[in-house]
Amino acid sequence: MLGLGIETSCDETSIGIVEDGKKEISLKVYSQTELHSAYGGVVPEIASRAHLEKINDLLDISIKESGVDLSDIEYVAVTATPGLLGSLIVGAQMARCLSVALKIPLVAVDHLEAHLTVVRLEEKNPSFPYLGVLLSGGNSAIFQVEDFGKMKLLGDTQDDALGEAFDKVATLLGLDYPGGPEIEKLAMKYSLRNNEPLIFPELLKDLPSEKILFSYSGLKTAVLYYLKKNPDYRKELEKICSHFQERAFSLVEKNIKRAVSVTKIREVVVAGGVVANSTLKERLKKISTKLNFHLTVPERKILCTDNGAMVACLGYFLLKNGKTSAIDFKVSATRMEDFYEN
Ligand code: KG4
């Protein structure tokens, strides 16, 4: 069964064509990074306009290059929530048009669940229930995923997301946007010693032992104060990046450890743009061995960041399990708890 997935929730316009929810036939991603880099973050109006300008061409290219005929597409899936409203509307309109014109089902997809489902395109099949850890530019959260279309929020960030912290700290350090890959490159050049005292404080040190929570704005402020106190900081950029990563990733580990201990679930999927970071991947592998849980992460970088293939993939499983629903943008929802049961 061939499905087409459309992703326009933030700053990537993407179309993916997937067969039977597990085989990627085509994946095209147009990243708007350059348009937003001058601002150090995504500007919603620029994002929606750029989606509108690109999406038709991207569909044409996907169809031409994949050798698939539009009439062979059997369903269209689209990211419906969460995301930037103006951007979501662009993808939703294209999906509605295709659904009506081709007389095929339209499947509305949750963006975060799509990130967690994408590993199925790499021949990995995490069994339910699993812990879904999402680490991206817009979200840092842990879910208990019960089934396709059914996940419960265990904890999220009370301020900045992990990727957002990388981007904001990179801006403070005068690095390019997006900041994640830049910070990673510099951090890799520094050899952190065992038990080396870190220049930034431990995050959420006094959090009650059963609580699952992320918070990165304090770390960003700690970096800011350090730079103000040390005007010569450019000489030690590699150390700053390494210490920042160390603190940021320790909190990820702490929360995963808690989630495993509270739920007793030993199947963990970690996804989202930040998982492209190889230091994080290594650390996750180590704790999975230490805590004895089965870890699944997307291997290809293109599948870690926003993409249409993950949308087509989840769309397939929702359709097969009779879980299609109408597009609901949830415009009044502002917090994670408004989107997900917890
Ligand atoms: O999943 P994603 O494409 O979606 C959002 O836009 O939310 O993630 C993008 C985020 C950015 O914040 C970027 O800085 C971060 O993922 N990122 C990384 C790395 N590559 C991308 N963070 C740390 N290390 C990386 N190598």
Short mmCIF file of C-alpha atoms and ligand atoms in Angstrom, two decimals:
data_model
loop_
_atom_site.label_atom_id
_atom_site.label_comp_id
_atom_site.label_asym_id
_atom_site.label_seq_id
_atom_site.Cartn_x
_atom_site.Cartn_y
_atom_site.Cartn_z
CA MET A 1 0.00 0.00 0.00
CA LEU A 2 1.56 3.30 -1.08
CA GLY A 3 1.03 6.37 1.07
CA LEU A 4 2.13 9.97 0.79
CA GLY A 5 3.07 11.94 3.92
CA ILE A 6 3.16 15.72 4.20
CA GLU A 7 5.09 17.57 6.91
CA THR A 8 4.89 21.35 7.34
CA SER A 9 4.57 21.83 11.09
CA CYS A 10 7.63 24.03 11.58
CA ASP A 11 10.55 24.94 9.30
CA GLU A 12 10.87 21.91 7.05
CA THR A 13 8.63 21.35 4.03
CA SER A 14 8.73 17.65 3.36
CA ILE A 15 7.00 14.96 1.34
CA GLY A 16 7.61 11.25 1.79
CA ILE A 17 6.26 8.25 -0.07
CA VAL A 18 6.19 5.02 1.91
CA GLU A 19 5.13 1.46 1.12
CA ASP A 20 3.28 -0.60 3.75
CA GLY A 21 4.48 1.67 6.56
CA LYS A 22 7.98 0.24 6.43
CA LYS A 23 9.68 0.95 3.12
CA GLU A 24 10.77 4.44 2.14
CA ILE A 25 10.22 4.97 -1.59
CA SER A 26 11.00 8.68 -1.67
CA LEU A 27 11.82 11.43 0.80
CA LYS A 28 12.25 15.07 -0.10
CA VAL A 29 12.97 17.72 2.50
CA TYR A 30 13.30 21.44 1.91
CA SER A 31 14.83 23.03 4.99
CA GLN A 32 14.16 26.71 5.65
CA THR A 33 17.20 27.07 7.94
CA GLU A 34 18.77 29.82 5.85
CA LEU A 35 15.60 31.92 5.95
CA HIS A 36 15.50 31.86 9.74
CA SER A 37 19.20 31.91 10.62
CA ALA A 38 19.42 35.71 10.88
CA TYR A 39 16.80 35.57 13.66
CA GLY A 40 18.34 32.69 15.68
CA GLY A 41 15.02 30.81 15.59
CA VAL A 42 11.94 30.11 13.49
CA VAL A 43 9.78 33.10 12.48
CA PRO A 44 6.21 31.73 12.03
CA GLU A 45 5.11 34.05 9.19
CA ILE A 46 8.28 33.42 7.19
CA ALA A 47 7.83 29.68 7.73
CA SER A 48 4.25 29.50 6.48
CA ARG A 49 4.99 31.60 3.40
CA ALA A 50 8.01 29.45 2.52
CA HIS A 51 5.92 26.25 2.85
CA LEU A 52 3.37 27.73 0.47
CA GLU A 53 6.04 28.65 -2.07
CA LYS A 54 7.74 25.24 -2.01
CA ILE A 55 5.13 22.59 -1.45
CA ASN A 56 3.76 22.21 -5.00
CA ASP A 57 7.24 21.90 -6.52
CA LEU A 58 8.22 19.40 -3.85
CA LEU A 59 5.20 17.23 -4.71
CA ASP A 60 6.07 17.37 -8.42
CA ILE A 61 9.69 16.41 -7.77
CA SER A 62 8.72 13.58 -5.39
CA ILE A 63 6.35 12.08 -7.92
CA LYS A 64 8.71 12.49 -10.90
CA GLU A 65 11.83 11.16 -9.20
CA SER A 66 10.16 8.27 -7.39
CA GLY A 67 8.62 6.94 -10.60
CA VAL A 68 5.33 6.54 -8.70
CA ASP A 69 2.16 7.63 -10.43
CA LEU A 70 -0.08 9.88 -8.33
CA SER A 71 -2.95 7.51 -9.09
CA ASP A 72 -1.02 4.70 -7.29
CA ILE A 73 -1.12 6.61 -3.97
CA GLU A 74 -3.72 4.97 -1.72
CA TYR A 75 -3.82 7.37 1.24
CA VAL A 76 -2.48 10.78 2.18
CA ALA A 77 -1.24 11.52 5.71
CA VAL A 78 -0.48 14.97 7.08
CA THR A 79 0.90 16.41 10.30
CA ALA A 80 -2.14 18.01 11.92
CA THR A 81 -0.82 18.81 15.36
CA PRO A 82 1.17 20.20 17.19
CA GLY A 83 2.95 22.88 15.21
CA LEU A 84 2.78 26.45 13.94
CA LEU A 85 -0.79 27.07 12.86
CA GLY A 86 -0.04 28.93 9.60
CA SER A 87 2.44 26.23 8.61
CA LEU A 88 0.13 23.33 9.49
CA ILE A 89 -2.63 24.84 7.35
CA VAL A 90 -0.43 24.73 4.22
CA GLY A 91 0.18 20.98 4.56
CA ALA A 92 -3.43 20.31 5.54
CA GLN A 93 -4.77 22.10 2.46
CA MET A 94 -2.56 20.09 0.15
CA ALA A 95 -3.61 16.87 1.89
CA ARG A 96 -7.29 17.75 1.61
CA CYS A 97 -6.93 18.56 -2.10
CA LEU A 98 -5.14 15.26 -2.80
CA SER A 99 -7.68 13.32 -0.79
CA VAL A 100 -10.61 14.83 -2.70
CA ALA A 101 -8.99 14.74 -6.15
CA LEU A 102 -7.65 11.18 -5.86
CA LYS A 103 -10.58 9.90 -3.77
CA ILE A 104 -8.26 8.44 -1.14
CA PRO A 105 -8.43 8.53 2.68
CA LEU A 106 -6.91 11.47 4.53
CA VAL A 107 -5.11 10.56 7.77
CA ALA A 108 -4.38 13.29 10.32
CA VAL A 109 -1.15 12.54 12.18
CA ASP A 110 0.33 13.69 15.47
CA HIS A 111 3.80 15.08 14.79
CA LEU A 112 5.38 13.78 18.00
CA GLU A 113 4.01 10.27 17.55
CA ALA A 114 5.29 10.34 13.96
CA HIS A 115 8.83 11.07 15.24
CA LEU A 116 8.57 8.04 17.54
CA THR A 117 7.15 5.79 14.81
CA VAL A 118 9.81 6.58 12.18
CA VAL A 119 12.12 3.80 13.45
CA ARG A 120 9.74 1.35 11.70
CA LEU A 121 11.22 2.58 8.42
CA GLU A 122 14.56 1.14 9.58
CA GLU A 123 13.24 -2.37 10.18
CA LYS A 124 12.80 -1.79 13.90
CA ASN A 125 9.55 -2.75 15.58
CA PRO A 126 9.35 -1.61 19.20
CA SER A 127 6.60 -3.51 21.00
CA PHE A 128 3.82 -1.74 22.92
CA PRO A 129 3.82 -0.33 25.50
CA TYR A 130 7.06 1.56 25.07
CA LEU A 131 8.54 4.74 26.47
CA GLY A 132 8.75 7.41 23.78
CA VAL A 133 11.37 10.07 24.48
CA LEU A 134 11.12 13.07 22.20
CA LEU A 135 14.03 15.49 22.05
CA SER A 136 13.64 18.18 19.40
CA GLY A 137 13.71 21.91 18.80
CA GLY A 138 10.17 22.32 20.08
CA ASN A 139 9.74 19.49 22.58
CA SER A 140 11.43 17.57 25.36
CA ALA A 141 9.02 14.99 26.67
CA ILE A 142 8.54 11.39 27.68
CA PHE A 143 5.40 9.46 26.73
CA GLN A 144 4.05 6.05 27.56
CA VAL A 145 3.01 4.83 24.12
CA GLU A 146 0.24 2.22 24.46
CA ASP A 147 -0.65 1.68 20.82
CA PHE A 148 -0.82 3.56 17.52
CA GLY A 149 -2.75 6.75 18.22
CA LYS A 150 -2.63 6.25 21.98
CA MET A 151 0.04 7.82 24.13
CA LYS A 152 0.12 9.27 27.62
CA LEU A 153 2.34 12.17 28.65
CA LEU A 154 4.64 11.26 31.57
CA GLY A 155 6.57 14.53 31.70
CA ASP A 156 7.77 17.42 29.58
CA THR A 157 9.73 20.62 29.81
CA GLN A 158 8.57 23.48 31.96
CA ASP A 159 10.39 26.01 29.76
CA ASP A 160 12.85 25.53 26.88
CA ALA A 161 13.10 22.32 24.87
CA LEU A 162 16.49 20.63 24.57
CA GLY A 163 17.06 21.58 20.90
CA GLU A 164 15.90 25.11 21.66
CA ALA A 165 18.53 25.31 24.43
CA PHE A 166 21.21 24.21 21.94
CA ASP A 167 20.03 26.88 19.48
CA LYS A 168 19.86 29.66 22.07
CA VAL A 169 23.22 28.83 23.64
CA ALA A 170 24.77 28.70 20.16
CA THR A 171 23.44 32.21 19.53
CA LEU A 172 25.03 33.38 22.80
CA LEU A 173 28.32 31.85 21.67
CA GLY A 174 28.10 33.50 18.23
CA LEU A 175 27.68 30.16 16.42
CA ASP A 176 25.51 29.45 13.40
CA TYR A 177 21.86 28.36 13.48
CA PRO A 178 20.75 25.65 14.06
CA GLY A 179 23.04 25.44 17.05
CA GLY A 180 22.89 21.70 17.79
CA PRO A 181 25.36 20.50 15.15
CA GLU A 182 27.68 23.49 15.83
CA ILE A 183 27.85 22.82 19.57
CA GLU A 184 28.34 19.12 18.93
CA LYS A 185 31.30 19.75 16.59
CA LEU A 186 33.07 21.94 19.16
CA ALA A 187 32.27 19.67 22.11
CA MET A 188 33.76 16.69 20.26
CA LYS A 189 37.14 18.44 20.12
CA TYR A 190 37.31 18.60 23.93
CA SER A 191 38.39 15.60 26.00
CA LEU A 192 36.30 15.69 29.12
CA ARG A 193 38.07 13.97 32.01
CA ASN A 194 36.27 11.56 34.34
CA ASN A 195 34.85 13.52 37.29
CA GLU A 196 36.00 16.85 35.82
CA PRO A 197 34.25 19.68 37.73
CA LEU A 198 31.74 21.31 35.38
CA ILE A 199 31.39 25.07 34.97
CA PHE A 200 27.57 24.86 34.90
CA PRO A 201 25.39 23.57 37.76
CA GLU A 202 23.49 20.27 37.77
CA LEU A 203 19.94 20.70 36.42
CA LEU A 204 16.88 20.07 38.60
CA LYS A 205 19.12 18.74 41.36
CA ASP A 206 16.39 18.62 44.01
CA LEU A 207 13.60 17.17 41.87
CA PRO A 208 11.50 14.62 43.83
CA SER A 209 12.65 11.13 42.87
CA GLU A 210 9.47 10.03 41.03
CA LYS A 211 9.03 13.26 39.01
CA ILE A 212 9.78 13.35 35.28
CA LEU A 213 10.55 16.89 34.18
CA PHE A 214 12.83 18.81 31.83
CA SER A 215 13.99 22.39 32.22
CA TYR A 216 16.73 24.03 30.19
CA SER A 217 16.26 27.78 30.62
CA GLY A 218 18.43 27.76 33.80
CA LEU A 219 21.30 26.16 31.88
CA LYS A 220 21.00 28.81 29.17
CA THR A 221 21.13 31.54 31.84
CA ALA A 222 24.14 29.86 33.50
CA VAL A 223 25.95 29.98 30.14
CA LEU A 224 25.01 33.65 29.71
CA TYR A 225 26.39 34.58 33.16
CA TYR A 226 29.56 32.58 32.54
CA LEU A 227 30.19 34.46 29.29
CA LYS A 228 29.62 37.81 30.99
CA LYS A 229 32.08 36.92 33.75
CA ASN A 230 34.66 35.59 31.30
CA PRO A 231 35.02 38.01 28.38
CA ASP A 232 37.85 35.84 26.99
CA TYR A 233 35.47 32.87 26.63
CA ARG A 234 36.23 32.43 22.90
CA LYS A 235 39.48 30.70 23.92
CA GLU A 236 37.53 27.96 25.66
CA LEU A 237 34.55 27.47 23.35
CA GLU A 238 35.20 23.72 23.10
CA LYS A 239 35.15 23.27 26.87
CA ILE A 240 31.98 25.39 27.25
CA CYS A 241 30.19 23.32 24.60
CA SER A 242 31.33 20.06 26.15
CA HIS A 243 30.24 21.09 29.68
CA PHE A 244 26.91 22.37 28.33
CA GLN A 245 26.23 19.06 26.56
CA GLU A 246 27.24 17.11 29.65
CA ARG A 247 24.70 18.89 31.85
CA ALA A 248 21.98 18.87 29.18
CA PHE A 249 22.33 15.13 28.48
CA SER A 250 22.59 14.18 32.16
CA LEU A 251 19.03 15.45 32.61
CA VAL A 252 17.85 13.30 29.69
CA GLU A 253 19.46 10.26 31.31
CA LYS A 254 17.99 11.08 34.71
CA ASN A 255 14.47 11.32 33.27
CA ILE A 256 14.76 8.12 31.25
CA LYS A 257 16.03 6.31 34.34
CA ARG A 258 13.02 7.56 36.31
CA ALA A 259 10.52 6.70 33.58
CA VAL A 260 11.89 3.14 33.36
CA SER A 261 11.80 2.78 37.13
CA VAL A 262 8.26 4.22 37.56
CA THR A 263 6.61 2.34 34.66
CA LYS A 264 8.80 -0.82 34.64
CA ILE A 265 8.70 -0.57 30.84
CA ARG A 266 11.92 -1.83 29.26
CA GLU A 267 11.31 -0.78 25.67
CA VAL A 268 12.51 2.78 24.94
CA VAL A 269 12.40 4.75 21.70
CA VAL A 270 14.29 8.06 21.56
CA ALA A 271 13.62 10.36 18.60
CA GLY A 272 13.63 13.99 17.41
CA GLY A 273 16.27 16.29 15.94
CA VAL A 274 18.65 16.20 18.93
CA VAL A 275 19.13 12.43 18.54
CA ALA A 276 21.30 13.27 15.52
CA ASN A 277 23.94 14.05 18.21
CA SER A 278 26.42 11.18 18.33
CA THR A 279 27.52 11.85 21.93
CA LEU A 280 23.90 11.57 23.03
CA LYS A 281 23.45 8.35 21.04
CA GLU A 282 26.54 6.84 22.69
CA ARG A 283 25.34 7.81 26.16
CA LEU A 284 21.89 6.36 25.50
CA LYS A 285 23.45 3.07 24.40
CA LYS A 286 25.52 2.95 27.58
CA ILE A 287 22.58 3.55 29.93
CA SER A 288 20.41 1.06 28.07
CA THR A 289 23.02 -1.60 28.85
CA LYS A 290 23.43 -0.44 32.42
CA LEU A 291 19.69 -0.25 33.16
CA ASN A 292 18.86 -3.24 30.99
CA PHE A 293 16.30 -1.75 28.61
CA HIS A 294 15.93 -2.18 24.87
CA LEU A 295 16.79 1.04 23.06
CA THR A 296 15.69 2.09 19.59
CA VAL A 297 16.84 5.30 17.90
CA PRO A 298 16.60 6.37 14.25
CA GLU A 299 20.00 5.85 12.62
CA ARG A 300 19.75 8.14 9.58
CA LYS A 301 19.96 11.87 10.37
CA ILE A 302 17.24 12.73 7.85
CA LEU A 303 14.84 10.54 9.85
CA CYS A 304 15.75 12.27 13.15
CA THR A 305 14.60 15.70 11.97
CA ASP A 306 11.15 16.65 10.63
CA ASN A 307 10.26 14.66 7.50
CA GLY A 308 7.30 13.47 5.45
CA ALA A 309 8.28 9.78 5.54
CA MET A 310 7.55 9.56 9.27
CA VAL A 311 4.10 11.04 8.61
CA ALA A 312 3.32 8.52 5.85
CA CYS A 313 4.64 5.74 8.10
CA LEU A 314 2.39 6.56 11.06
CA GLY A 315 -0.49 7.28 8.66
CA TYR A 316 -0.27 3.70 7.40
CA PHE A 317 -0.52 2.17 10.89
CA LEU A 318 -3.39 4.46 11.91
CA LEU A 319 -5.28 3.57 8.76
CA LYS A 320 -4.65 -0.18 9.18
CA ASN A 321 -5.86 -0.01 12.77
CA GLY A 322 -8.99 2.00 11.91
CA LYS A 323 -7.76 5.05 13.79
CA THR A 324 -8.21 7.83 11.28
CA SER A 325 -9.61 11.14 12.49
CA ALA A 326 -10.43 14.53 11.04
CA ILE A 327 -7.83 17.29 11.11
CA ASP A 328 -8.06 19.14 14.41
CA PHE A 329 -5.58 21.99 14.83
CA LYS A 330 -6.31 22.47 18.57
CA VAL A 331 -5.66 26.18 18.23
CA SER A 332 -6.60 26.92 21.82
CA ALA A 333 -4.09 24.44 23.26
CA THR A 334 -0.99 26.12 24.61
CA ARG A 335 0.54 23.53 26.89
CA MET A 336 1.52 19.93 26.32
CA GLU A 337 -1.12 18.78 28.84
CA ASP A 338 -3.79 20.28 26.56
CA PHE A 339 -2.73 17.96 23.76
CA TYR A 340 -2.13 14.68 25.56
CA GLU A 341 -3.74 12.66 28.30
CA ASN A 342 -1.56 12.49 31.43
O1 KG4 B 1 13.13 17.41 15.23
P1 KG4 B 1 13.54 18.73 14.71
O2 KG4 B 1 13.86 18.83 13.25
O3 KG4 B 1 12.35 19.62 14.97
C1 KG4 B 1 12.08 20.81 15.44
O4 KG4 B 1 12.20 21.78 14.65
O5 KG4 B 1 11.61 20.79 16.59
O6 KG4 B 1 14.80 19.23 15.58
C2 KG4 B 1 15.57 20.36 15.31
C3 KG4 B 1 16.44 20.60 16.54
C4 KG4 B 1 17.17 21.94 16.52
O7 KG4 B 1 16.96 22.59 17.74
C5 KG4 B 1 18.64 21.53 16.35
O8 KG4 B 1 19.56 22.42 16.94
C6 KG4 B 1 18.67 20.17 17.02
O9 KG4 B 1 17.43 19.57 16.66
N1 KG4 B 1 19.79 19.36 16.53
C7 KG4 B 1 20.80 18.95 17.31
C8 KG4 B 1 21.72 18.28 16.46
N2 KG4 B 1 21.21 18.29 15.19
C9 KG4 B 1 20.02 18.95 15.25
N3 KG4 B 1 21.03 19.11 18.63
C10 KG4 B 1 22.17 18.59 19.13
N4 KG4 B 1 23.10 17.96 18.38
C11 KG4 B 1 22.92 17.78 17.05
N5 KG4 B 1 23.83 17.13 16.31
#
